mmCIF file of C-alpha atoms and ligand atoms in Angstrom:
data_model
loop_
_atom_site.group_PDB
_atom_site.id
_atom_site.type_symbol
_atom_site.label_atom_id
_atom_site.label_comp_id
_atom_site.label_asym_id
_atom_site.label_seq_id
_atom_site.Cartn_x
_atom_site.Cartn_y
_atom_site.Cartn_z
ATOM 1 C CA UNK A 1169 76.616 -1.692 -30.515
ATOM 2 C CA UNK A 1170 75.768 0.931 -29.118
ATOM 3 C CA UNK A 1171 72.743 2.681 -29.807
ATOM 4 C CA UNK A 1172 72.817 6.799 -29.693
ATOM 5 C CA UNK A 1173 69.030 8.111 -31.851
ATOM 6 C CA UNK A 1174 66.468 7.440 -30.948
ATOM 7 C CA UNK A 1175 63.534 8.159 -31.855
ATOM 8 C CA UNK A 1176 60.729 9.722 -30.429
ATOM 9 C CA UNK A 1177 57.339 9.472 -31.809
ATOM 10 C CA UNK A 1178 55.209 12.539 -32.128
ATOM 11 C CA UNK A 1179 52.463 12.594 -34.309
ATOM 12 C CA UNK A 1180 52.059 15.906 -36.165
ATOM 13 C CA UNK A 1181 48.331 15.786 -34.632
ATOM 14 C CA UNK A 1182 46.798 11.736 -34.366
ATOM 15 C CA UNK A 1183 43.055 12.475 -34.894
ATOM 16 C CA UNK A 1184 42.911 10.513 -39.342
ATOM 17 C CA UNK A 1185 46.032 8.111 -37.998
ATOM 18 C CA UNK A 1186 44.762 5.088 -36.807
ATOM 19 C CA UNK A 1187 46.630 3.546 -33.980
ATOM 20 C CA UNK A 1188 50.607 2.216 -34.307
ATOM 21 C CA UNK A 1189 51.450 -0.735 -32.933
ATOM 22 C CA UNK A 1190 54.836 -1.568 -32.053
ATOM 23 C CA UNK A 1191 57.135 -5.428 -32.190
ATOM 24 C CA UNK A 1192 60.421 -5.344 -30.980
ATOM 25 C CA UNK A 1193 63.283 -7.543 -31.137
ATOM 26 C CA UNK A 1194 66.734 -7.753 -29.314
ATOM 27 C CA UNK A 1195 69.232 -7.687 -33.244
ATOM 28 C CA UNK A 1196 72.802 -7.286 -33.716
ATOM 29 C CA UNK A 1197 73.062 -6.526 -30.570
ATOM 30 C CA UNK A 1198 70.884 -3.849 -30.004
ATOM 31 C CA UNK A 1199 66.904 -3.963 -29.401
ATOM 32 C CA UNK A 1200 65.345 -3.000 -33.000
ATOM 33 C CA UNK A 1201 62.182 -2.100 -32.508
ATOM 34 C CA UNK A 1202 59.097 -1.668 -35.142
ATOM 35 C CA UNK A 1203 55.955 0.771 -35.750
ATOM 36 C CA UNK A 1204 53.561 -0.296 -37.429
ATOM 37 C CA UNK A 1205 49.983 1.167 -38.055
ATOM 38 C CA UNK A 1206 47.759 -1.477 -35.981
ATOM 39 C CA UNK A 1207 46.759 -4.466 -36.963
ATOM 40 C CA UNK A 1208 49.422 -5.154 -39.421
ATOM 41 C CA UNK A 1209 51.419 -6.518 -36.650
ATOM 42 C CA UNK A 1210 52.884 -9.387 -39.060
ATOM 43 C CA UNK A 1211 54.243 -7.482 -41.301
ATOM 44 C CA UNK A 1212 56.721 -5.509 -38.239
ATOM 45 C CA UNK A 1213 57.544 -9.255 -38.398
ATOM 46 C CA UNK A 1214 58.851 -10.649 -41.257
ATOM 47 C CA UNK A 1215 60.738 -7.360 -41.666
ATOM 48 C CA UNK A 1216 62.434 -8.453 -37.636
ATOM 49 C CA UNK A 1217 62.916 -11.398 -39.796
ATOM 50 C CA UNK A 1218 64.518 -9.280 -42.876
ATOM 51 C CA UNK A 1219 66.949 -8.191 -39.974
ATOM 52 C CA UNK A 1220 67.759 -11.628 -38.696
ATOM 53 C CA UNK A 1221 68.993 -13.071 -42.284
ATOM 54 C CA UNK A 1222 71.200 -10.084 -42.920
ATOM 55 C CA UNK A 1223 72.261 -10.516 -39.607
ATOM 56 C CA UNK A 1224 73.096 -14.714 -40.415
ATOM 57 C CA UNK A 1225 75.005 -13.945 -43.197
ATOM 58 C CA UNK A 1226 76.806 -10.567 -42.482
ATOM 59 C CA UNK A 1227 78.483 -10.788 -38.340
ATOM 60 C CA UNK A 1228 81.872 -11.889 -37.568
ATOM 61 C CA UNK A 1229 80.802 -12.044 -33.811
ATOM 62 C CA UNK A 1230 79.247 -16.235 -35.045
ATOM 63 C CA UNK A 1231 82.444 -18.599 -36.887
ATOM 64 C CA UNK A 1232 79.763 -19.208 -38.962
ATOM 65 C CA UNK A 1233 78.859 -16.991 -41.770
ATOM 66 C CA UNK A 1234 79.201 -16.753 -44.975
ATOM 67 C CA UNK A 1235 81.340 -12.947 -43.675
ATOM 68 C CA UNK A 1236 83.416 -14.317 -41.485
ATOM 69 C CA UNK A 1237 83.897 -17.972 -43.290
ATOM 70 C CA UNK A 1238 85.386 -15.260 -46.171
ATOM 71 C CA UNK A 1239 86.929 -13.704 -43.466
ATOM 72 C CA UNK A 1240 88.444 -16.842 -42.801
ATOM 73 C CA UNK A 1241 89.231 -18.483 -45.754
ATOM 74 C CA UNK A 1242 93.133 -17.947 -46.943
ATOM 75 C CA UNK A 1243 94.927 -15.428 -48.595
ATOM 76 C CA UNK A 1244 94.434 -14.525 -51.931
ATOM 77 C CA UNK A 1245 92.019 -17.337 -52.220
ATOM 78 C CA UNK A 1246 88.920 -16.415 -55.260
ATOM 79 C CA UNK A 1247 85.508 -17.448 -52.728
ATOM 80 C CA UNK A 1248 82.360 -17.349 -54.231
ATOM 81 C CA UNK A 1249 80.035 -14.991 -52.460
ATOM 82 C CA UNK A 1250 76.430 -14.360 -52.329
ATOM 83 C CA UNK A 1251 74.973 -12.450 -55.145
ATOM 84 C CA UNK A 1252 74.070 -10.197 -52.206
ATOM 85 C CA UNK A 1253 76.648 -10.181 -50.092
ATOM 86 C CA UNK A 1254 78.664 -9.279 -53.032
ATOM 87 C CA UNK A 1255 76.909 -6.183 -53.896
ATOM 88 C CA UNK A 1256 76.554 -5.335 -50.684
ATOM 89 C CA UNK A 1257 81.070 -5.532 -50.308
ATOM 90 C CA UNK A 1258 80.848 -3.247 -53.276
ATOM 91 C CA UNK A 1259 78.650 -0.132 -52.688
ATOM 92 C CA UNK A 1260 80.528 -0.489 -48.898
ATOM 93 C CA UNK A 1261 83.682 -0.399 -50.925
ATOM 94 C CA UNK A 1262 83.124 2.063 -53.085
ATOM 95 C CA UNK A 1263 81.080 4.855 -50.533
ATOM 96 C CA UNK A 1264 83.945 3.906 -48.383
ATOM 97 C CA UNK A 1265 86.591 5.732 -51.695
ATOM 98 C CA UNK A 1266 83.930 8.692 -51.609
ATOM 99 C CA UNK A 1267 85.071 9.256 -48.011
ATOM 100 C CA UNK A 1268 88.701 9.567 -48.539
ATOM 101 C CA UNK A 1269 89.429 6.521 -46.470
ATOM 102 C CA UNK A 1270 87.811 7.686 -42.857
ATOM 103 C CA UNK A 1271 85.055 4.865 -44.071
ATOM 104 C CA UNK A 1272 87.268 1.539 -44.537
ATOM 105 C CA UNK A 1273 84.736 -1.895 -44.538
ATOM 106 C CA UNK A 1274 88.653 -2.566 -44.021
ATOM 107 C CA UNK A 1275 89.006 -2.237 -40.800
ATOM 108 C CA UNK A 1276 89.273 -5.079 -38.918
ATOM 109 C CA UNK A 1277 92.670 -5.352 -38.114
ATOM 110 C CA UNK A 1278 93.039 -1.729 -35.983
ATOM 111 C CA UNK A 1279 89.114 -2.706 -34.044
ATOM 112 C CA UNK A 1280 91.034 -6.421 -33.177
ATOM 113 C CA UNK A 1281 94.708 -5.086 -32.461
ATOM 114 C CA UNK A 1282 92.718 -2.132 -30.086
ATOM 115 C CA UNK A 1283 90.313 -5.055 -28.920
ATOM 116 C CA UNK A 1284 87.050 -2.275 -29.480
ATOM 117 C CA UNK A 1285 84.840 -4.841 -29.524
ATOM 118 C CA UNK A 1286 85.885 -5.402 -25.955
ATOM 119 C CA UNK A 1287 88.170 -4.368 -22.932
ATOM 120 C CA UNK A 1288 89.792 -1.690 -25.091
ATOM 121 C CA UNK A 1289 93.536 -2.104 -24.903
ATOM 122 C CA UNK A 1290 96.750 0.732 -26.915
ATOM 123 C CA UNK A 1291 98.513 -0.377 -29.753
ATOM 124 C CA UNK A 1292 102.475 -0.525 -29.374
ATOM 125 C CA UNK A 1293 103.261 1.803 -32.228
ATOM 126 C CA UNK A 1294 105.101 -1.280 -34.229
ATOM 127 C CA UNK A 1295 102.310 -3.337 -34.273
ATOM 128 C CA UNK A 1296 99.770 0.045 -35.079
ATOM 129 C CA UNK A 1297 101.692 -0.068 -38.697
ATOM 130 C CA UNK A 1298 101.482 -3.507 -39.707
ATOM 131 C CA UNK A 1299 97.803 -3.865 -38.911
ATOM 132 C CA UNK A 1300 97.230 -0.459 -40.612
ATOM 133 C CA UNK A 1301 99.306 -1.492 -43.408
ATOM 134 C CA UNK A 1302 96.691 -5.206 -43.820
ATOM 135 C CA UNK A 1303 93.369 -2.337 -43.717
ATOM 136 C CA UNK A 1304 94.242 -1.271 -47.334
ATOM 137 C CA UNK A 1305 91.327 -0.956 -49.756
ATOM 138 C CA UNK A 1306 93.513 -2.884 -52.329
ATOM 139 C CA UNK A 1307 93.467 -6.075 -49.813
ATOM 140 C CA UNK A 1308 90.335 -7.339 -51.511
ATOM 141 C CA UNK A 1309 89.828 -7.889 -54.690
ATOM 142 C CA UNK A 1310 86.220 -8.138 -56.118
ATOM 143 C CA UNK A 1311 85.725 -9.561 -59.357
ATOM 144 C CA UNK A 1312 82.468 -8.636 -60.310
ATOM 145 C CA UNK A 1313 81.921 -11.387 -63.303
ATOM 146 C CA UNK A 1314 82.581 -13.950 -61.149
ATOM 147 C CA UNK A 1315 81.227 -12.860 -57.824
ATOM 148 C CA UNK A 1316 83.407 -13.686 -55.576
ATOM 149 C CA UNK A 1317 86.592 -11.761 -53.042
ATOM 150 C CA UNK A 1318 89.549 -12.681 -52.183
ATOM 151 C CA UNK A 1319 91.433 -11.105 -49.675
ATOM 152 C CA UNK A 1320 95.954 -10.544 -49.133
ATOM 153 C CA UNK A 1321 97.735 -10.553 -46.440
ATOM 154 C CA UNK A 1322 94.574 -11.009 -42.728
ATOM 155 C CA UNK A 1323 92.617 -8.257 -44.881
ATOM 156 C CA UNK A 1324 88.972 -8.540 -43.385
ATOM 157 C CA UNK A 1325 85.568 -7.373 -43.705
ATOM 158 C CA UNK A 1326 83.648 -5.351 -40.360
ATOM 159 C CA UNK A 1327 80.267 -5.022 -40.526
ATOM 160 C CA UNK A 1328 79.922 -2.907 -37.396
ATOM 161 C CA UNK A 1329 80.107 0.149 -39.742
ATOM 162 C CA UNK A 1330 77.108 -0.722 -42.311
ATOM 163 C CA UNK A 1331 75.836 -4.460 -41.253
ATOM 164 C CA UNK A 1332 71.806 -2.097 -39.318
ATOM 165 C CA UNK A 1333 72.139 0.535 -41.875
ATOM 166 C CA UNK A 1334 71.808 -2.250 -44.851
ATOM 167 C CA UNK A 1335 69.186 -4.170 -42.975
ATOM 168 C CA UNK A 1336 67.192 -1.220 -42.158
ATOM 169 C CA UNK A 1337 67.419 -1.056 -46.314
ATOM 170 C CA UNK A 1338 66.613 -4.424 -45.805
ATOM 171 C CA UNK A 1339 63.600 -4.855 -43.212
ATOM 172 C CA UNK A 1340 61.229 -1.175 -45.156
ATOM 173 C CA UNK A 1341 62.178 -2.318 -48.798
ATOM 174 C CA UNK A 1342 60.062 -5.912 -46.756
ATOM 175 C CA UNK A 1343 57.820 -3.881 -45.031
ATOM 176 C CA UNK A 1344 56.235 -1.852 -48.226
ATOM 177 C CA UNK A 1345 56.452 -4.916 -50.526
ATOM 178 C CA UNK A 1346 54.109 -6.551 -48.663
ATOM 179 C CA UNK A 1347 51.695 -3.044 -48.402
ATOM 180 C CA UNK A 1348 51.947 -1.372 -45.103
ATOM 181 C CA UNK A 1349 51.814 2.302 -45.482
ATOM 182 C CA UNK A 1350 54.400 3.968 -43.080
ATOM 183 C CA UNK A 1351 56.616 2.375 -41.351
ATOM 184 C CA UNK A 1352 58.816 3.292 -38.462
ATOM 185 C CA UNK A 1353 62.053 0.892 -37.401
ATOM 186 C CA UNK A 1354 64.490 2.310 -34.490
ATOM 187 C CA UNK A 1355 67.736 0.628 -35.142
ATOM 188 C CA UNK A 1356 69.347 2.157 -31.428
ATOM 189 C CA UNK A 1357 71.999 4.396 -33.629
ATOM 190 C CA UNK A 1358 69.459 4.583 -36.823
ATOM 191 C CA UNK A 1359 66.498 4.913 -37.457
ATOM 192 C CA UNK A 1360 64.425 3.572 -41.018
ATOM 193 C CA UNK A 1361 61.022 6.170 -41.130
ATOM 194 C CA UNK A 1362 58.298 6.375 -44.672
ATOM 195 C CA UNK A 1363 54.966 6.749 -45.387
ATOM 196 C CA UNK A 1364 54.927 9.188 -42.850
ATOM 197 C CA UNK A 1365 53.257 12.462 -44.938
ATOM 198 C CA UNK A 1366 52.203 14.875 -41.900
ATOM 199 C CA UNK A 1367 55.504 14.560 -40.691
ATOM 200 C CA UNK A 1368 57.237 12.218 -37.789
ATOM 201 C CA UNK A 1369 59.613 13.473 -34.508
ATOM 202 C CA UNK A 1370 63.064 11.974 -34.809
ATOM 203 C CA UNK A 1371 65.296 12.705 -31.775
ATOM 204 C CA UNK A 1372 69.179 12.625 -31.985
ATOM 205 C CA UNK A 1373 70.429 11.730 -27.907
ATOM 206 C CA UNK A 1374 73.276 13.589 -26.496
ATOM 207 C CA UNK A 1375 76.854 12.748 -27.424
ATOM 208 C CA UNK A 1376 76.750 11.840 -23.649
ATOM 209 C CA UNK A 1377 73.196 11.580 -22.182
ATOM 210 C CA UNK A 1378 71.306 9.190 -24.711
ATOM 211 C CA UNK A 1379 68.394 8.786 -23.745
ATOM 212 C CA UNK A 1380 68.065 12.194 -23.435
ATOM 213 C CA UNK A 1381 67.036 14.292 -26.796
ATOM 214 C CA UNK A 1382 68.906 16.477 -27.606
ATOM 215 C CA UNK A 1383 67.511 17.990 -31.141
ATOM 216 C CA UNK A 1384 64.288 17.190 -32.573
ATOM 217 C CA UNK A 1385 64.021 16.557 -36.450
ATOM 218 C CA UNK A 1386 61.032 16.428 -38.221
ATOM 219 C CA UNK A 1387 61.078 13.891 -41.674
ATOM 220 C CA UNK A 1388 59.073 12.309 -43.650
ATOM 221 C CA UNK A 1389 61.240 9.060 -45.199
ATOM 222 C CA UNK A 1390 64.528 7.809 -44.663
ATOM 223 C CA UNK A 1391 67.340 6.744 -42.028
ATOM 224 C CA UNK A 1392 68.730 9.501 -39.347
ATOM 225 C CA UNK A 1393 71.991 7.264 -38.960
ATOM 226 C CA UNK A 1394 74.841 8.976 -35.796
ATOM 227 C CA UNK A 1395 77.490 8.012 -34.214
ATOM 228 C CA UNK A 1396 79.511 9.340 -31.160
ATOM 229 C CA UNK A 1397 82.266 8.982 -30.515
ATOM 230 C CA UNK A 1398 81.596 10.028 -26.649
ATOM 231 C CA UNK A 1399 79.729 6.812 -25.888
ATOM 232 C CA UNK A 1400 81.510 3.198 -25.451
ATOM 233 C CA UNK A 1401 84.222 3.971 -24.326
ATOM 234 C CA UNK A 1402 88.011 2.825 -22.709
ATOM 235 C CA UNK A 1403 90.626 5.291 -20.348
ATOM 236 C CA UNK A 1404 93.902 3.257 -20.496
ATOM 237 C CA UNK A 1405 97.011 5.666 -18.978
ATOM 238 C CA UNK A 1406 94.096 8.739 -18.002
ATOM 239 C CA UNK A 1407 93.884 8.610 -21.599
ATOM 240 C CA UNK A 1408 89.493 8.520 -23.943
ATOM 241 C CA UNK A 1409 89.320 6.170 -26.393
ATOM 242 C CA UNK A 1410 85.584 5.870 -28.297
ATOM 243 C CA UNK A 1411 84.984 2.640 -30.487
ATOM 244 C CA UNK A 1412 85.392 4.646 -34.127
ATOM 245 C CA UNK A 1413 89.445 4.214 -35.979
ATOM 246 C CA UNK A 1414 90.630 6.640 -39.109
ATOM 247 C CA UNK A 1415 91.938 4.553 -40.838
ATOM 248 C CA UNK A 1416 94.299 6.796 -42.049
ATOM 249 C CA UNK A 1417 96.115 6.741 -38.467
ATOM 250 C CA UNK A 1418 95.421 3.855 -37.610
ATOM 251 C CA UNK A 1419 94.178 5.621 -34.300
ATOM 252 C CA UNK A 1420 91.358 5.414 -31.990
ATOM 253 C CA UNK A 1421 89.579 8.610 -31.870
ATOM 254 C CA UNK A 1422 89.307 10.675 -28.102
ATOM 255 C CA UNK A 1423 85.380 11.311 -27.513
ATOM 256 C CA UNK A 1424 83.726 13.732 -29.144
ATOM 257 C CA UNK A 1425 81.194 14.402 -29.898
ATOM 258 C CA UNK A 1426 79.196 13.389 -32.259
ATOM 259 C CA UNK A 1427 77.754 13.238 -36.298
ATOM 260 C CA UNK A 1428 74.320 12.052 -37.684
ATOM 261 C CA UNK A 1429 73.650 12.008 -41.836
ATOM 262 C CA UNK A 1430 70.344 11.670 -42.973
ATOM 263 C CA UNK A 1431 70.022 10.333 -46.392
ATOM 264 C CA UNK A 1432 67.916 8.297 -48.466
ATOM 265 C CA UNK A 1433 69.256 4.949 -47.667
ATOM 266 C CA UNK A 1434 69.688 3.685 -44.221
ATOM 267 C CA UNK A 1435 73.161 1.913 -45.306
ATOM 268 C CA UNK A 1436 74.782 6.159 -46.803
ATOM 269 C CA UNK A 1437 73.766 6.889 -43.852
ATOM 270 C CA UNK A 1438 75.089 4.668 -41.402
ATOM 271 C CA UNK A 1439 78.104 4.736 -43.622
ATOM 272 C CA UNK A 1440 78.021 8.526 -44.376
ATOM 273 C CA UNK A 1441 77.998 8.894 -40.112
ATOM 274 C CA UNK A 1442 81.011 6.450 -39.439
ATOM 275 C CA UNK A 1443 82.650 8.742 -41.686
ATOM 276 C CA UNK A 1444 81.660 12.345 -40.420
ATOM 277 C CA UNK A 1445 82.680 11.265 -37.291
ATOM 278 C CA UNK A 1446 85.966 10.671 -37.990
ATOM 279 C CA UNK A 1447 86.401 13.386 -40.231
ATOM 280 C CA UNK A 1448 85.355 15.922 -37.065
ATOM 281 C CA UNK A 1449 83.419 18.591 -37.757
ATOM 282 C CA UNK A 1450 85.269 20.717 -39.798
ATOM 283 C CA UNK A 1451 86.086 18.836 -42.675
ATOM 284 C CA UNK A 1452 83.651 16.816 -42.186
ATOM 285 C CA UNK A 1453 81.349 19.366 -42.984
ATOM 286 C CA UNK A 1454 83.735 21.174 -45.490
ATOM 287 C CA UNK A 1455 83.213 17.182 -47.279
ATOM 288 C CA UNK A 1456 79.349 17.061 -46.235
ATOM 289 C CA UNK A 1457 79.494 20.615 -47.888
ATOM 290 C CA UNK A 1458 81.311 19.639 -51.537
ATOM 291 C CA UNK A 1459 79.649 16.292 -51.221
ATOM 292 C CA UNK A 1460 75.690 17.579 -50.905
ATOM 293 C CA UNK A 1461 75.354 15.502 -48.051
ATOM 294 C CA UNK A 1462 73.316 16.322 -45.047
ATOM 295 C CA UNK A 1463 74.897 16.019 -41.714
ATOM 296 C CA UNK A 1464 74.863 17.171 -38.366
ATOM 297 C CA UNK A 1465 77.777 17.614 -35.233
ATOM 298 C CA UNK A 1466 76.929 18.529 -31.625
ATOM 299 C CA UNK A 1467 80.065 19.116 -30.228
ATOM 300 C CA UNK A 1468 81.879 20.613 -27.178
ATOM 301 C CA UNK A 1469 81.835 23.795 -28.035
ATOM 302 C CA UNK A 1470 86.125 24.603 -26.854
ATOM 303 C CA UNK A 1471 85.670 27.398 -24.713
ATOM 304 C CA UNK A 1472 82.208 26.275 -22.717
ATOM 305 C CA UNK A 1473 81.393 23.208 -21.328
ATOM 306 C CA UNK A 1474 78.171 23.634 -23.343
ATOM 307 C CA UNK A 1475 77.964 21.565 -27.240
ATOM 308 C CA UNK A 1476 77.789 23.641 -30.383
ATOM 309 C CA UNK A 1477 75.131 22.086 -33.609
ATOM 310 C CA UNK A 1478 76.655 22.416 -36.358
ATOM 311 C CA UNK A 1479 74.699 21.511 -40.001
ATOM 312 C CA UNK A 1480 75.524 21.345 -43.799
ATOM 313 C CA UNK A 1481 74.618 23.700 -46.141
ATOM 314 C CA UNK A 1482 71.797 20.500 -47.285
ATOM 315 C CA UNK A 1483 70.898 19.086 -44.418
ATOM 316 C CA UNK A 1484 67.605 22.078 -43.113
ATOM 317 C CA UNK A 1485 66.196 21.599 -47.467
ATOM 318 C CA UNK A 1486 66.405 17.357 -46.058
ATOM 319 C CA UNK A 1487 64.225 17.655 -42.746
ATOM 320 C CA UNK A 1488 61.170 19.632 -42.834
ATOM 321 C CA UNK A 1489 62.117 21.472 -39.699
ATOM 322 C CA UNK A 1490 64.719 20.608 -37.322
ATOM 323 C CA UNK A 1491 64.976 21.556 -33.195
ATOM 324 C CA UNK A 1492 67.414 22.409 -29.868
ATOM 325 C CA UNK A 1493 65.660 21.015 -27.196
ATOM 326 C CA UNK A 1494 68.337 19.828 -25.226
ATOM 327 C CA UNK A 1495 69.815 22.529 -22.463
ATOM 328 C CA UNK A 1496 73.498 24.352 -23.319
ATOM 329 C CA UNK A 1497 73.179 23.553 -27.252
ATOM 330 C CA UNK A 1498 73.907 26.284 -29.530
ATOM 331 C CA UNK A 1499 74.281 27.213 -33.393
ATOM 332 C CA UNK A 1500 77.584 28.173 -34.504
ATOM 333 C CA UNK A 1501 76.528 29.227 -38.252
ATOM 334 C CA UNK A 1502 78.572 27.112 -40.744
HETATM 335 P P1 ADP B 2136 77.962 2.010 -33.830
HETATM 336 O O1 ADP B 2136 78.122 0.382 -33.215
HETATM 337 O O2 ADP B 2136 76.965 2.495 -32.378
HETATM 338 O O3 ADP B 2136 75.956 2.364 -34.768
HETATM 339 P P2 ADP B 2136 78.459 3.254 -36.475
HETATM 340 O O4 ADP B 2136 77.400 2.773 -36.925
HETATM 341 O O5 ADP B 2136 79.158 4.264 -35.983
HETATM 342 O O6 ADP B 2136 78.483 2.962 -34.337
HETATM 343 O O7 ADP B 2136 79.687 2.691 -36.601
HETATM 344 C C1 ADP B 2136 81.343 2.322 -35.695
HETATM 345 C C2 ADP B 2136 81.361 0.334 -35.497
HETATM 346 O O8 ADP B 2136 81.828 1.158 -36.533
HETATM 347 C C3 ADP B 2136 82.659 0.169 -34.651
HETATM 348 O O9 ADP B 2136 82.184 -0.327 -33.645
HETATM 349 C C4 ADP B 2136 83.517 -0.675 -35.846
HETATM 350 O O10 ADP B 2136 82.347 -1.845 -35.795
HETATM 351 C C5 ADP B 2136 83.042 0.157 -37.227
HETATM 352 N N1 ADP B 2136 84.323 1.633 -37.506
HETATM 353 C C6 ADP B 2136 85.075 2.114 -36.508
HETATM 354 N N2 ADP B 2136 85.785 3.008 -37.095
HETATM 355 C C7 ADP B 2136 85.819 2.828 -38.584
HETATM 356 C C8 ADP B 2136 85.186 3.007 -39.569
HETATM 357 N N3 ADP B 2136 86.475 3.774 -39.819
HETATM 358 N N4 ADP B 2136 85.322 2.843 -40.855
HETATM 359 C C9 ADP B 2136 84.410 1.680 -40.905
HETATM 360 N N5 ADP B 2136 84.305 1.567 -39.434
HETATM 361 C C10 ADP B 2136 84.289 2.084 -38.878
HETATM 362 MG MG1 MG B 2137 77.694 2.992 -38.312
#
């Protein structure tokens, strides 16, 4: 899917750091690039293989993945699910609960209705209400004792909001297991890294110009995910919509800048960036502060054509440095 944040590898004093090597592959609808110390290219390939393995069981862009088969199972049938997929769906479901439903992995009926995987369309209110009813978290029953999942009333999982974050965690686990000392994985709108003891500069893109860095943050390890309602938009009758859906009312969001989440784990950062985008800056920052979440919004200034950068309290403590690098950006203090 789309990429919003991207990374600029600006090493702070690289004299004693050996050169890096990169390996890239097209995965999950975008290009994934793995950077490791030169000589460890085989480990970079192993990390990409691991992401390909995750895509194999998680993608619902094909009918034959494990998740696609679960989605296609008849209503209320308990489907045996691999321990890995079960644990992932279980964790994503409880993360979704902490967001108050702003993130909902069962958003699939609304994704289909708004056709946000395709050209986009605006549904009739009656169809919207019917689809919304099918996203109720109670319609997915996860049985931990038997590792089965039963879906009711046509409920279905949508992996678009969490698959890349999980895949990044798996890629980093493979790199660490193989003894790689430091790595940087760029998966479009989300990056994960570890071992950069001198700090690595990571660029967060401008919400409307993804090749333009807007903010640069310096981090040692962790994951930075950005969701943008200003990218991948479609217009119907003069109104613009994004591929992000508010599961609380069933409506595709209008474009309104981007939300970035930092977390030690890619899965968490991926889920939270989507949730924060849905909540918007005011509600999102209140929620982030209440949950000690590191969040950064880049949103249009309501009275000018400039953009505002707003961060939650803990964002600055999680990154070593933060710099605004685009013109027309101002920091709004909370
Ligand atoms: P990207 O796709 O650019 O990585 P996100 O991580 O924000 O961006 O994920 C957006 C995708 O998540 C959408 O394309 C859709 O598949 C899914 N999605 C949209 N709205 C929600 C939501 N409220 N909760 C969970 N998933 C969502
Ligand atoms: Mg996401």
